[in-house]
């Protein structure tokens, strides 16, 4: 039976019918593009592009080269390439720093005998995903203290085994370490690349070129967060020489990154999402998120023991309704509140600041669909009022 006839004979699938058949319950995602809560809703243009791309076959090297050129154009960078999420980008960054374009070294990884395999990282830049940098066989040389580091200390750690220097831009990272421009100058004096993880730093859209302008050689962004491409996609932007090394070290070539392949459909879906993302009026988008978050804050502002406000800054990439539990709060911990939101009906995922001993949670409007902000605000208010009264 041809595929088209087969599709017509099926009863219409919905997201609900799929999870019903599996016995899985849906949730409202009010916590942002967190992978464990299924990321983001891909843009309709992205889904449409994936479906259309399934109609044709291509040579993947040609497709990836062309997609990289398109991403470079769209983002205003010299060069770019597709990765399997920003995490896949980190693996490729490390492999590129060690093996560059040498086919024997590329094939040899994760065995790093005979090549520089050390990545310098400031202690304040260690974070939950950084083990991806170690996946192709590299090791970290940590420098400084969790809250600060000097350029001199970094320079003292550079040696013959150094392959590159890692830089992190992420909400809630320590802001007191060495600046990216200073780090890049130092690295380049020693002929080393700076590889940057900036996975969740979009929007603002200005960040698409900010970190490359500041001297990073390879910058990893997620395509499955606010860009709203396929969850599994990401992209690297950077200097042409380093993007080429990254591409040579990346799937579909055999080697350590083979497990990170990105399908032609996902590539097309990422390009379509990026096109819409860079074309969207950021001020208008921000205003719309802000008015939704003002609505949430208004619903809960009077509850005793909490402080609620809209925040939009380095730590909050779009306007968020942030709740701080003050010393006057008499209810259970913030994580218990988040658990109650998730156990409610409907189930709601809200974000919590994982850093102890902070007592902060927030609502993120990125994944809210029409009518959901009212449901989230009402449920949040109800749970907070109950908890404030000691229940
Ligand atoms: C989200 C994130 C990642 C992982 O990105 P994926 O696209 O989900 O692979 C890596 N690093 C940081 C700092 C992140 O915020």
Short mmCIF file of C-alpha atoms and ligand atoms in Angstrom, two decimals, residues 33 35 84-88 90 127 129 168-171 197-200 221-225 231-234, ligand 1:
data_model
loop_
_atom_site.label_atom_id
_atom_site.label_comp_id
_atom_site.label_asym_id
_atom_site.label_seq_id
_atom_site.Cartn_x
_atom_site.Cartn_y
_atom_site.Cartn_z
CA UNK A 33 12.88 24.95 27.43
CA UNK A 35 14.99 19.04 28.11
CA UNK A 84 23.15 17.65 17.67
CA UNK A 85 22.06 20.15 20.30
CA UNK A 86 24.41 22.57 21.97
CA UNK A 87 25.80 19.55 23.88
CA UNK A 88 26.81 17.92 20.62
CA UNK A 90 30.64 20.90 22.97
CA UNK A 127 28.69 23.46 35.10
CA UNK A 129 26.94 19.80 31.06
CA UNK A 168 30.83 29.60 29.54
CA UNK A 169 27.97 32.08 29.16
CA UNK A 170 24.94 30.86 31.06
CA UNK A 171 22.26 32.15 33.44
CA UNK A 197 29.22 27.26 25.46
CA UNK A 198 26.45 29.84 25.03
CA UNK A 199 23.67 27.26 24.64
CA UNK A 200 20.81 29.12 26.28
CA UNK A 221 24.06 27.51 20.64
CA UNK A 222 21.03 25.32 21.16
CA UNK A 223 18.49 25.07 18.32
CA UNK A 224 15.93 23.42 20.57
CA UNK A 225 15.53 26.19 23.15
CA UNK A 231 14.79 19.64 20.17
CA UNK A 232 17.82 17.65 19.09
CA UNK A 233 19.49 20.41 17.07
CA UNK A 234 22.11 23.04 17.74
C1 LIG B 1 20.92 23.84 27.55
C2 LIG B 1 22.37 23.90 27.74
C3 LIG B 1 23.19 22.94 27.14
C4 LIG B 1 22.62 21.78 26.34
O1 LIG B 1 22.00 22.23 25.16
P1 LIG B 1 21.20 21.17 24.27
O2 LIG B 1 20.84 21.93 23.04
O3 LIG B 1 20.02 20.77 25.09
O4 LIG B 1 22.11 20.04 24.00
C5 LIG B 1 24.55 23.04 27.30
N1 LIG B 1 25.09 24.03 28.02
C6 LIG B 1 24.34 24.98 28.64
C7 LIG B 1 25.00 26.06 29.41
C8 LIG B 1 22.95 24.94 28.51
O5 LIG B 1 22.20 25.87 29.09
#
